[in-house]
mmCIF file of C-alpha atoms in Angstrom:
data_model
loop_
_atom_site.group_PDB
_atom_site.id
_atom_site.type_symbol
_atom_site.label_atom_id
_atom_site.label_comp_id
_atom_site.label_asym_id
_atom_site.label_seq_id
_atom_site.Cartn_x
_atom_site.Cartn_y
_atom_site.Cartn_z
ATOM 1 C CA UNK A 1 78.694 -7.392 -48.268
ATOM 2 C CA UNK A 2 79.660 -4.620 -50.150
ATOM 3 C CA UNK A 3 77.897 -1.437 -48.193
ATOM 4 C CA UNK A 4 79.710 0.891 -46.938
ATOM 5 C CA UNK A 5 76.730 1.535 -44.266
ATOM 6 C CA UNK A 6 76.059 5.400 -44.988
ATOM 7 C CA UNK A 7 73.122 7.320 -46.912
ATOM 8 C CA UNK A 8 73.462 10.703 -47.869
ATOM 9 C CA UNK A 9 70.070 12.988 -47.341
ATOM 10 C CA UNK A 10 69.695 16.579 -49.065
ATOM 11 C CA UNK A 11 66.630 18.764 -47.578
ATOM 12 C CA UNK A 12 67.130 20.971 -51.110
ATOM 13 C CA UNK A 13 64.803 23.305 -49.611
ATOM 14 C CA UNK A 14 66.321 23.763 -45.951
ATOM 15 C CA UNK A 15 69.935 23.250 -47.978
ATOM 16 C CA UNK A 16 70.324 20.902 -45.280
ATOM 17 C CA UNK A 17 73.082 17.958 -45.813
ATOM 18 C CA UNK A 18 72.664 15.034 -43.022
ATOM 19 C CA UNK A 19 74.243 11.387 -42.777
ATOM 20 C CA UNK A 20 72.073 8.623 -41.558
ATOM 21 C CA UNK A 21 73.050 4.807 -41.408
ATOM 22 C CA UNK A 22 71.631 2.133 -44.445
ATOM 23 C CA UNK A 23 68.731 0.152 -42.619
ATOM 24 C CA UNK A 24 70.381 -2.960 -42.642
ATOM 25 C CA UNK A 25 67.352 -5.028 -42.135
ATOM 26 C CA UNK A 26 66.205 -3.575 -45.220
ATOM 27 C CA UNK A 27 69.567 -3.664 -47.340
ATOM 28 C CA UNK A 28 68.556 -7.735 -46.515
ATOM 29 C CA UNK A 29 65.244 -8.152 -47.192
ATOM 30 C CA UNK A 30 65.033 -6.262 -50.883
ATOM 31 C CA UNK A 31 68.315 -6.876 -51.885
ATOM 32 C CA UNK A 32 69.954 -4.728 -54.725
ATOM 33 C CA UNK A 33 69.765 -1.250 -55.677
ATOM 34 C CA UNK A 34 66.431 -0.760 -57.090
ATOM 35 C CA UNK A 35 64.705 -3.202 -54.144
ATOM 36 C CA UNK A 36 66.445 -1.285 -51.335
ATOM 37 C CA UNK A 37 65.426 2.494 -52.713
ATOM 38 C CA UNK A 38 62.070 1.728 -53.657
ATOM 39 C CA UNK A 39 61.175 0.178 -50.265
ATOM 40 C CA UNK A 40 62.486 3.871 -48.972
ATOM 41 C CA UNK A 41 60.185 4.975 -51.666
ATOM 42 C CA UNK A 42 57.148 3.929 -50.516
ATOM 43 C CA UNK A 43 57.764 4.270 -46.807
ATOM 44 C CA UNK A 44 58.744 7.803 -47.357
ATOM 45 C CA UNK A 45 56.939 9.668 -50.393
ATOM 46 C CA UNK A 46 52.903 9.966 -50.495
ATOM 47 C CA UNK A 47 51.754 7.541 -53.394
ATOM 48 C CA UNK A 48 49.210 10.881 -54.863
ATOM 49 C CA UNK A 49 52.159 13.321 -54.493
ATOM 50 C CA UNK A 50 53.005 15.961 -57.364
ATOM 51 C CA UNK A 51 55.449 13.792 -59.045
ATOM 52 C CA UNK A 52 56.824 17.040 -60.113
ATOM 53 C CA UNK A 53 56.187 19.396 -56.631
ATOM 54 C CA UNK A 54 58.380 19.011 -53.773
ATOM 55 C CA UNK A 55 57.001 16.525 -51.544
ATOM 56 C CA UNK A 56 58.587 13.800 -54.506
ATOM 57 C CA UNK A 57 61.811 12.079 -53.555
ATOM 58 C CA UNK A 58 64.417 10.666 -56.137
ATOM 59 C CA UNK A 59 67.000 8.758 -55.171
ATOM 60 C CA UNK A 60 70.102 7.576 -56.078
ATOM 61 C CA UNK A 61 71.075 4.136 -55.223
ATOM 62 C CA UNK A 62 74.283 1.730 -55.479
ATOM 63 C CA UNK A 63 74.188 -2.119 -54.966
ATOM 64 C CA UNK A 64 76.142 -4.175 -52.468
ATOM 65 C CA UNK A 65 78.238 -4.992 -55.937
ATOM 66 C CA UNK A 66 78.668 -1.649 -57.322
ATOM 67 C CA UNK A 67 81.997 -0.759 -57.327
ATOM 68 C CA UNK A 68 83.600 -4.468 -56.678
ATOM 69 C CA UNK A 69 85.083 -6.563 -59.083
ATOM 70 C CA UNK A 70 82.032 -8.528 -60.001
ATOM 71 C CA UNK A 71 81.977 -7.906 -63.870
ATOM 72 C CA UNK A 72 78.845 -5.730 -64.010
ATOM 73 C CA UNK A 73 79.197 -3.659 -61.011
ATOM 74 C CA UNK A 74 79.588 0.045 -62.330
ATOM 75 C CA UNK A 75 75.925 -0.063 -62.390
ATOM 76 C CA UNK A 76 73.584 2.420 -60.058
ATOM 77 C CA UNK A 77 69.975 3.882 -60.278
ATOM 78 C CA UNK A 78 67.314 6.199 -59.965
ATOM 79 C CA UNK A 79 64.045 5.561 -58.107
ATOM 80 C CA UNK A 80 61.483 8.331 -57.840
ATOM 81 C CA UNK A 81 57.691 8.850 -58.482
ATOM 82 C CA UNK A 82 58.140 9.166 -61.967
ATOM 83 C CA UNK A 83 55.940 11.744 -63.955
ATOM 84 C CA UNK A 84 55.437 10.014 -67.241
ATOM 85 C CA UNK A 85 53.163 7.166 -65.311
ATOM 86 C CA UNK A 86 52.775 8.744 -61.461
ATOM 87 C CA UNK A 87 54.075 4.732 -60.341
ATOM 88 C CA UNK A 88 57.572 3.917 -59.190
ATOM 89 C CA UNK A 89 60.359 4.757 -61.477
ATOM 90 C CA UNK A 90 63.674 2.954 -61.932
ATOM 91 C CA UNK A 91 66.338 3.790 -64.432
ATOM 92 C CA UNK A 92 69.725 2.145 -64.483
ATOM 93 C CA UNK A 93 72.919 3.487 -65.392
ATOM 94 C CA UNK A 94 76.851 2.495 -65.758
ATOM 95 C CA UNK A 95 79.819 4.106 -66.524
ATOM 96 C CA UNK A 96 81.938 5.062 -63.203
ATOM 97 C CA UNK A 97 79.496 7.536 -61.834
ATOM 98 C CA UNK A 98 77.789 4.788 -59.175
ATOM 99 C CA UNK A 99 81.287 3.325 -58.094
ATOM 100 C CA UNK A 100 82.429 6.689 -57.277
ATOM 101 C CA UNK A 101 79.557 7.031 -55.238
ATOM 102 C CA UNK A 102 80.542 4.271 -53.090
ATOM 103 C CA UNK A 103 84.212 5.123 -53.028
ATOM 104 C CA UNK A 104 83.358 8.499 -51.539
ATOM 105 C CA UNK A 105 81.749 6.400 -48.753
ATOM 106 C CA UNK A 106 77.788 6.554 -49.668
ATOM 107 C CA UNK A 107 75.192 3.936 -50.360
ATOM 108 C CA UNK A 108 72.689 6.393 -51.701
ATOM 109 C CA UNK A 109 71.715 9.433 -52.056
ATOM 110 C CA UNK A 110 68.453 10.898 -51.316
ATOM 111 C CA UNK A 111 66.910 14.145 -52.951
ATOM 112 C CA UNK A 112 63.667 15.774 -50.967
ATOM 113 C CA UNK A 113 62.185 18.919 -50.918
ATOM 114 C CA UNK A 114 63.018 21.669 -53.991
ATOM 115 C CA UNK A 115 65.524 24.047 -54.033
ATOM 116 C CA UNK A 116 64.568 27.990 -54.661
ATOM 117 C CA UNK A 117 67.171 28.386 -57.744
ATOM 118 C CA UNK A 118 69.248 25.870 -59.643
ATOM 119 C CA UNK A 119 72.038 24.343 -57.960
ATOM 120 C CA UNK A 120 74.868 21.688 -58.425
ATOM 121 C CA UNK A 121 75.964 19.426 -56.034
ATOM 122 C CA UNK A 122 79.447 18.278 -55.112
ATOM 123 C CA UNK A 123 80.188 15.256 -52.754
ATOM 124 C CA UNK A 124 83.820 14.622 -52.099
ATOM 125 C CA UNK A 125 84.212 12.277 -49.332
ATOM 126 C CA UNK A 126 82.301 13.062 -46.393
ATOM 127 C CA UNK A 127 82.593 16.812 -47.606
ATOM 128 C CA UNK A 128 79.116 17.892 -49.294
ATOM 129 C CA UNK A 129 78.358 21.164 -50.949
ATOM 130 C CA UNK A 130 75.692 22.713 -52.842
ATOM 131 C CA UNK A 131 76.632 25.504 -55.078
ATOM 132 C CA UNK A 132 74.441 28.231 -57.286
ATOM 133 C CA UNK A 133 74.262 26.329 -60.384
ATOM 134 C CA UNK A 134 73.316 29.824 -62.623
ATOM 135 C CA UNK A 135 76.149 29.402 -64.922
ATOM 136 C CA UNK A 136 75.050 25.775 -66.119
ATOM 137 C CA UNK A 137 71.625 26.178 -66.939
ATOM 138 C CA UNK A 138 70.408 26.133 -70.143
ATOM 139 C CA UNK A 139 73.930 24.053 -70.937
ATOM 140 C CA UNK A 140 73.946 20.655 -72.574
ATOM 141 C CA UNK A 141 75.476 17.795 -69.951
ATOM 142 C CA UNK A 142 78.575 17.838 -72.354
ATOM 143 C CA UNK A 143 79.096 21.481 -71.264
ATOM 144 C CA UNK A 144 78.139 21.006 -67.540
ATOM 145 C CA UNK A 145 80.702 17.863 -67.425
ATOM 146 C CA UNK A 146 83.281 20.178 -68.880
ATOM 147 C CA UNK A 147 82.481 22.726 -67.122
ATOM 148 C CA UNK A 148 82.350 21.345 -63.262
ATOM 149 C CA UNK A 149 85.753 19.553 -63.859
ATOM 150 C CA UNK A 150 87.359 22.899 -64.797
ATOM 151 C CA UNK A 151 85.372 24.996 -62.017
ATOM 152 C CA UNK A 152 86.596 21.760 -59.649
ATOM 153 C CA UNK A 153 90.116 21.597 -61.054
ATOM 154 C CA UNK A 154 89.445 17.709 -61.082
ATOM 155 C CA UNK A 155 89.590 15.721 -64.656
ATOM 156 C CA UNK A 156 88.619 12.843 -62.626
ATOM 157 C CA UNK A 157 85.209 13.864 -61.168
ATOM 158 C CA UNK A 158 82.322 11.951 -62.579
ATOM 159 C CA UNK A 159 79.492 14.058 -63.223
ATOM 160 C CA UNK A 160 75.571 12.861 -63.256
ATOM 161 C CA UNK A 161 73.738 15.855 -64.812
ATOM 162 C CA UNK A 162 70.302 16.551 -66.972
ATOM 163 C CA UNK A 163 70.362 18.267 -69.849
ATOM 164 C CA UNK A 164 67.532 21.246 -71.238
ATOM 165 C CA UNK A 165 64.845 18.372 -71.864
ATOM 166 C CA UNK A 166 65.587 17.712 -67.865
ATOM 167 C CA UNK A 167 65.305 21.616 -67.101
ATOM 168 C CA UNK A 168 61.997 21.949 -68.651
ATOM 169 C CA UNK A 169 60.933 19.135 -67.057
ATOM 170 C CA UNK A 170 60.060 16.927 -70.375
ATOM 171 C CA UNK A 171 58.196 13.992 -69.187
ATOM 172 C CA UNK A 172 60.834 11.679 -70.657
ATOM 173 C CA UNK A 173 64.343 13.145 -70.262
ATOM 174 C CA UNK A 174 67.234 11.498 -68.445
ATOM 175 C CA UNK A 175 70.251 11.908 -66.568
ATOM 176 C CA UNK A 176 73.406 11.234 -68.188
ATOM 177 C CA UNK A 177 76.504 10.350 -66.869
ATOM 178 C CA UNK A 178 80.369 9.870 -67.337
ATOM 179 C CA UNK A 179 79.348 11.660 -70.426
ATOM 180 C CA UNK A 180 78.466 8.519 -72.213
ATOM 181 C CA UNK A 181 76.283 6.368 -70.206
ATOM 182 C CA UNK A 182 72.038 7.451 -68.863
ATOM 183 C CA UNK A 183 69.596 6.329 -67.074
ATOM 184 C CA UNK A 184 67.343 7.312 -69.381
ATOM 185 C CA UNK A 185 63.978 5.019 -68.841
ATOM 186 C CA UNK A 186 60.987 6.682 -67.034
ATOM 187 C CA UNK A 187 61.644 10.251 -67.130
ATOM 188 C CA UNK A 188 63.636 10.452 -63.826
ATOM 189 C CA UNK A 189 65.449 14.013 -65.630
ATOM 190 C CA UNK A 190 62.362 15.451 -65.257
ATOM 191 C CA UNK A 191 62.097 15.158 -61.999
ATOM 192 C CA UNK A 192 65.467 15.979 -61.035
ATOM 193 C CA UNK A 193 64.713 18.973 -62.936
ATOM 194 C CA UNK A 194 61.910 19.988 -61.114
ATOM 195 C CA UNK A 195 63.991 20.332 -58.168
ATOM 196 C CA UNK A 196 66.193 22.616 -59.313
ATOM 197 C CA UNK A 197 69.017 20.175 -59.628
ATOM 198 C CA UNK A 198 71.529 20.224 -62.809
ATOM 199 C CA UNK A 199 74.211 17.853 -61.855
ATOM 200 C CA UNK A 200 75.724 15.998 -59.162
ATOM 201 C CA UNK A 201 79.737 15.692 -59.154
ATOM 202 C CA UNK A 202 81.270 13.091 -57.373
ATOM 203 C CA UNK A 203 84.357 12.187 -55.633
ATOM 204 C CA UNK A 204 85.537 9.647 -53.799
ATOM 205 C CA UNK A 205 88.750 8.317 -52.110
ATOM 206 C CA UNK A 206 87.702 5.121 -49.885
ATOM 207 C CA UNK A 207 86.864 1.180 -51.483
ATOM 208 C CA UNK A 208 84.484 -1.162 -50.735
ATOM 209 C CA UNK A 209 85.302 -3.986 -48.671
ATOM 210 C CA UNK A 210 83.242 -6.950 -48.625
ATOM 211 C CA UNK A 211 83.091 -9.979 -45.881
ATOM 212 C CA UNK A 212 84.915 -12.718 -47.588
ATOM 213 C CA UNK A 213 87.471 -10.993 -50.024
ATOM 214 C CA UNK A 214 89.156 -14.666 -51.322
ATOM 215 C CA UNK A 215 85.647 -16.279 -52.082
ATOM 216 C CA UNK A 216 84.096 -13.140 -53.628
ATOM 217 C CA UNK A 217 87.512 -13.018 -56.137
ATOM 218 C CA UNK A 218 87.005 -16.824 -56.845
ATOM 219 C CA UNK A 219 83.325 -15.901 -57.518
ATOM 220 C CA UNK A 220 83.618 -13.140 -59.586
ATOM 221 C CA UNK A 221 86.940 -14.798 -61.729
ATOM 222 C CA UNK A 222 84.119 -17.675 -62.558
ATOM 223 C CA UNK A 223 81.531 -15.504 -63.265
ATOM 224 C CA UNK A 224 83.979 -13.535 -65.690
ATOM 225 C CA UNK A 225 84.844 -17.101 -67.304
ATOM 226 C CA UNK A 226 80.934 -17.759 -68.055
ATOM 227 C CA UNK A 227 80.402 -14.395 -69.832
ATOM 228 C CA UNK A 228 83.702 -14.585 -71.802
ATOM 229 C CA UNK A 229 82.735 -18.141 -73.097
ATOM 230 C CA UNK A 230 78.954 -16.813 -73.871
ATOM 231 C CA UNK A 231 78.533 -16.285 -77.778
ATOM 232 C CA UNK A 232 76.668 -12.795 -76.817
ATOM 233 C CA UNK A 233 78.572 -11.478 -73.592
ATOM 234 C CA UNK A 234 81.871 -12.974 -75.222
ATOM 235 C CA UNK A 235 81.715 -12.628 -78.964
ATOM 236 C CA UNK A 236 78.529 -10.590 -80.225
ATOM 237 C CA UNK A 237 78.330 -7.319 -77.454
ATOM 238 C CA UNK A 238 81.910 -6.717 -77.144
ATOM 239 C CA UNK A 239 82.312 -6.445 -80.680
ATOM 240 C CA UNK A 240 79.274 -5.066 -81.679
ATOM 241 C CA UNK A 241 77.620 -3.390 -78.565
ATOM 242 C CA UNK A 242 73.890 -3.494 -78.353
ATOM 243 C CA UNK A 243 73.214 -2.757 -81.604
ATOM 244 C CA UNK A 244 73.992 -6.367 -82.477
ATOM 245 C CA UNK A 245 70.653 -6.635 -82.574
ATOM 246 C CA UNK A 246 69.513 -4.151 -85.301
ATOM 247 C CA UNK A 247 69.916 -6.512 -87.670
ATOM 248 C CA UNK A 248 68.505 -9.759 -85.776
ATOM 249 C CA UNK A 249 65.638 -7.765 -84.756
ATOM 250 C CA UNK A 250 64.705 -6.074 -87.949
ATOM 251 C CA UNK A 251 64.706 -9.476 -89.734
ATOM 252 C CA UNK A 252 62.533 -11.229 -87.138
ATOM 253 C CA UNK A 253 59.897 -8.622 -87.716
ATOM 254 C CA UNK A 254 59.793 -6.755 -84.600
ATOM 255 C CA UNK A 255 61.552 -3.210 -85.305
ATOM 256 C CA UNK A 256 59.592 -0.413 -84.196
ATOM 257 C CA UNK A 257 59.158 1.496 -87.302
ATOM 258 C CA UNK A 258 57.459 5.010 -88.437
ATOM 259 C CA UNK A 259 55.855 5.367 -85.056
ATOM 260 C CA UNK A 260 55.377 1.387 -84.762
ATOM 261 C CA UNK A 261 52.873 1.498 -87.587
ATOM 262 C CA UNK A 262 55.183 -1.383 -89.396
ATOM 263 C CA UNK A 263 57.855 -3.945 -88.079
ATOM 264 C CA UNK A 264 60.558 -4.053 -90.431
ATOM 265 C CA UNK A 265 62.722 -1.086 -91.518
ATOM 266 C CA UNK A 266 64.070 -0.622 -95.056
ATOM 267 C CA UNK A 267 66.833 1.082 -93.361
ATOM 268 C CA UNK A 268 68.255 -1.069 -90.555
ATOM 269 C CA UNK A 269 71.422 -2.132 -92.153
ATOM 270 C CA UNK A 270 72.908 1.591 -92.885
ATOM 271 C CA UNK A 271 72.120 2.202 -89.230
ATOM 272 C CA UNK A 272 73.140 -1.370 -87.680
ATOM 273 C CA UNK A 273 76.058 -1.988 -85.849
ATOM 274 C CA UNK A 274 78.066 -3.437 -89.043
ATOM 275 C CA UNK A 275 76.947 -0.413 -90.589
ATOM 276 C CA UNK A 276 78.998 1.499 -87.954
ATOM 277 C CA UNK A 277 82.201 -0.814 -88.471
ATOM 278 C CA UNK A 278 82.332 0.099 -92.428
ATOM 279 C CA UNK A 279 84.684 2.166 -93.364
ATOM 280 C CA UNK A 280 82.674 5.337 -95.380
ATOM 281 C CA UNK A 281 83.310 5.675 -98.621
ATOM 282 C CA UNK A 282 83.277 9.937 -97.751
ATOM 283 C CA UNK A 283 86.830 9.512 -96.043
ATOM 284 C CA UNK A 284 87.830 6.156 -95.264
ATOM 285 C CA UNK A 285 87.184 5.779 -91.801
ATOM 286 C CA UNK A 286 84.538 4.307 -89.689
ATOM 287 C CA UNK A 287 81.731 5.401 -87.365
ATOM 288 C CA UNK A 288 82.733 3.246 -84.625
ATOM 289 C CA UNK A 289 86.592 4.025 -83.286
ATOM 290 C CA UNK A 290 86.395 1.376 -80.219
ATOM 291 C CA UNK A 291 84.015 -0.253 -77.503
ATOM 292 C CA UNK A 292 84.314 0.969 -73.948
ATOM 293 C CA UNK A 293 83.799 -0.588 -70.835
ATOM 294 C CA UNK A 294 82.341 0.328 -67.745
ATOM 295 C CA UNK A 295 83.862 -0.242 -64.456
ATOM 296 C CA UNK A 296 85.071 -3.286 -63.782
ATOM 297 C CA UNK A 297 82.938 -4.591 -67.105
ATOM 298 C CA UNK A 298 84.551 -7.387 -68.919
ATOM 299 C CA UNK A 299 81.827 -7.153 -71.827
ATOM 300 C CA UNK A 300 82.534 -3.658 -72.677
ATOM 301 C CA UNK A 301 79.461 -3.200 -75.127
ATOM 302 C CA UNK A 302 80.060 0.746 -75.114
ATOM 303 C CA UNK A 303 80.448 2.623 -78.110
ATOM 304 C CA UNK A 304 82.635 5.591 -79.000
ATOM 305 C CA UNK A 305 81.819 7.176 -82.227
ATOM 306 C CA UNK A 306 83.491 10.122 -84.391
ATOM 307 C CA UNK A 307 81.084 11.543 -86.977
ATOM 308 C CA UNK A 308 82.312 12.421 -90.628
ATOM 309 C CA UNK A 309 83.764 15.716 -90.232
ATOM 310 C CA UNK A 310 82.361 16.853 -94.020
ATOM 311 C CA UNK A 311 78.484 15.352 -93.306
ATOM 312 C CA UNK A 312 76.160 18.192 -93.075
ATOM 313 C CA UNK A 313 75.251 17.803 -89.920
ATOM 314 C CA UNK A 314 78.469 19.158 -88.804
ATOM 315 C CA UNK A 315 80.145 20.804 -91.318
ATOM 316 C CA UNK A 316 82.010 23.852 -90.727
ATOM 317 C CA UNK A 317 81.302 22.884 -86.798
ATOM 318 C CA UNK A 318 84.640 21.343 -85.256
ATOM 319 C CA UNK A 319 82.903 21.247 -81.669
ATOM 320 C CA UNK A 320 81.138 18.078 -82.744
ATOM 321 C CA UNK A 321 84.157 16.422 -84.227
ATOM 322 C CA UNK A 322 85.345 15.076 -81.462
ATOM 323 C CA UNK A 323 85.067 11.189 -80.401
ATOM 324 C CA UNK A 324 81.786 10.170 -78.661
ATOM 325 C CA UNK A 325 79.297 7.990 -77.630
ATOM 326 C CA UNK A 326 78.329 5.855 -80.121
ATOM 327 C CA UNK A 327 74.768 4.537 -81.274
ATOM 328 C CA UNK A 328 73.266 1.346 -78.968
ATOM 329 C CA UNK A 329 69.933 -0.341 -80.279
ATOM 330 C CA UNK A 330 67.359 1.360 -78.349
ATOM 331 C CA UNK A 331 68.669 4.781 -79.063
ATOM 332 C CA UNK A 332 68.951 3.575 -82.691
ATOM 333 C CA UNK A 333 65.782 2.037 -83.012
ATOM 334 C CA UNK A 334 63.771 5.436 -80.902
ATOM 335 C CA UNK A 335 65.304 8.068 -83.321
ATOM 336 C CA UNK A 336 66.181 6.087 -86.453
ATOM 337 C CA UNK A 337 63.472 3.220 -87.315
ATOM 338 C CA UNK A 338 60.739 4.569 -85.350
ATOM 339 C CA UNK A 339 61.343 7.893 -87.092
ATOM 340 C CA UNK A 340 61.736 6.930 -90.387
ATOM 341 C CA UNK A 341 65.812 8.140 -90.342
ATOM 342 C CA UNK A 342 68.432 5.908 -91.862
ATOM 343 C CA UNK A 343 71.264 8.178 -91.937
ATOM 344 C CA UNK A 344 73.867 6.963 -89.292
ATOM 345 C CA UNK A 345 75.682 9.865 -89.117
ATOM 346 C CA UNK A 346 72.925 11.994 -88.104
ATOM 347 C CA UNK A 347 71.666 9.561 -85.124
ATOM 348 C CA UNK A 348 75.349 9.723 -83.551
ATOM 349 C CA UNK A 349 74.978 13.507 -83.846
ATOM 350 C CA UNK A 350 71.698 13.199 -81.825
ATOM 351 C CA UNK A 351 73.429 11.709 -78.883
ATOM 352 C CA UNK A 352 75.492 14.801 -78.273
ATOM 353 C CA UNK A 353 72.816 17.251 -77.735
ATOM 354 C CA UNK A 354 71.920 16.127 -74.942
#
């Protein structure tokens, strides 16, 4: 249900594009993304490889429900030997990036080897390319997102890319997506990084087709009707996001605070999702200008954001005025609490210089 039966392989060194079929035995055995691209994992990468050096893999994987109507399924992932702890890492994503994936007919993607200069890589359809990638380096993944749809002449290419944290191979940097969405957990930037890789554009035509199309609606329609009657997938996440729990957390004593020396911060409210709701009193207007859903998402926790054109942060710099992704509890806990910074303002600007 839900595969489309393909994997894409990239020898970055060779520059050598092949198609193989999805081990089906597997795809039954360790169901779901991360089960199905770790078991390549470990059948295909040395456990004491240079997470960093070219014999790594990282892959990118859908699920047999990405990109179907089951109310969660813009999700995909990265699985590689991740740097930060040299053991398997997995970092999950949404946004559209992973559905468009499977709509250009792949299950996953597969990185080996290391390319010889930085490249970009385009998959439309069955047509794969890789392309000198000169021009994007150094470049936040706001410019390379800009930038590849413009090269492309497609506003409607998603675009997974790492950012300069990814280029220099920071043991913790991520891969964002769609603009707005990253798998940011273990590092997996880094190694994408490492092999020469800024971005990975994505186009795709086709659907996915699964066996029983009537059940799977029926299925997916009651599964919709559970979350919308749930107080948190309902009520709390689509009008708060994630950062719902700011508050809830900081009052049960568990915030991670000034480098998780204490467990409450004096400062959670002004950086707490009804914090980002308040109009300022600077201009009238609010942090937060709407949730966003991924695909297919009926809880649409995202966050878009516009920062107060007059705070110092951007003042005098209309390139950051624009609407963007808005503050979700871990990021706000990582750089505010655990930092010591309460100003809200400030923490969205974070999340664009990326």
């Amino acid at each position: 249900m839900g595969w489309t039966g393909k994997i894409l392989r990239i020898d970055l060194t060779k520059r050598k594009v092949t198609s193989e079929p999805l081990n089906k035995d597997w795809a039954q055995k360790y169901i779901g993304q991360r089960g199905l691209a770790s078991k390549y994992l470990v059948e295909e990468v040395d456990p004491k490889c240079d997470p960093l050096g070219p014999d790594n893999k990282i892959i990118f994987a859908t699920g047999p429900l990405t990109g179907t109507s089951a109310s969660t399924g813009g999700r995909y992932s990265v699985i590689t030997k991740g740097a930060l702890t040299n053991a398997i890492a997995c970092s999950n994503s949404g946004g559209y990036w992973g559905p468009e994936l499977k709509f250009a007919g792949w299950d996953m993607v597969i990185l080996e080897g290391q390319a010889s200069s930085p490249v970009y890589i385009t998959i439309f359809d069955d047509k794969v390319e890789l392309h000198d990638a000169g021009e994007l380096w150094g470049k936040s993944v706001w410019h390379a997102d800009e930038w590849l749809k413009t090269r492309h002449q497609d506003p409607m290419l998603h675009v997974a890319a790492i950012g300069i944290a990814g280029e220099k191979q920071v043991l913790y940097a991520g891969i964002v997506n769609d603009l707005h969405r990253a798998a940011g957990r273990s590092g997996v930037g880094a190694v994408l990084g490492s092999k020469n890789v800024k971005a990975i554009a994505v186009r795709g035509t086709g659907g996915v087709k699964v066996r029983d199309g009537k059940t799977f609606l029926k299925a997916t329609n009651d599964a919709k009707k559970v979350l919308q009657q749930n107080a948190v997938t309902g009520q709390g996440l689509p009008t708060y996001g994630t950062q719902v729990l700011m508050n809830v957390i900081n009052e049960a004593g568990a915030m991670p605070t000034r480098n998780s020396r204490d467990v409450q911060f004096e400062g959670a409210h002004d950086i707490s999702a009804e914090a980002m709701a308040t109009p300022r009193k600077s201009d009238g207007k609010a942090n937060l200008v709407t949730n966003q859903a991924c695909f297919g998402c009926t809880i649409a926790c995202g966050r878009i954001s516009k920062i107060d054109e007059n705070h110092f942060t951007v003042k005098n710099k209309p390139e950051y005025w624009h609407a963007s992704g808005g503050l979700e509890y871990e990021a706000a806990w990582a750089l505010g609490s655990n930092t010591g910074v309460k100003d809200l303002e400030a923490l969205t600007l974070s999340l664009i210089h990326i």
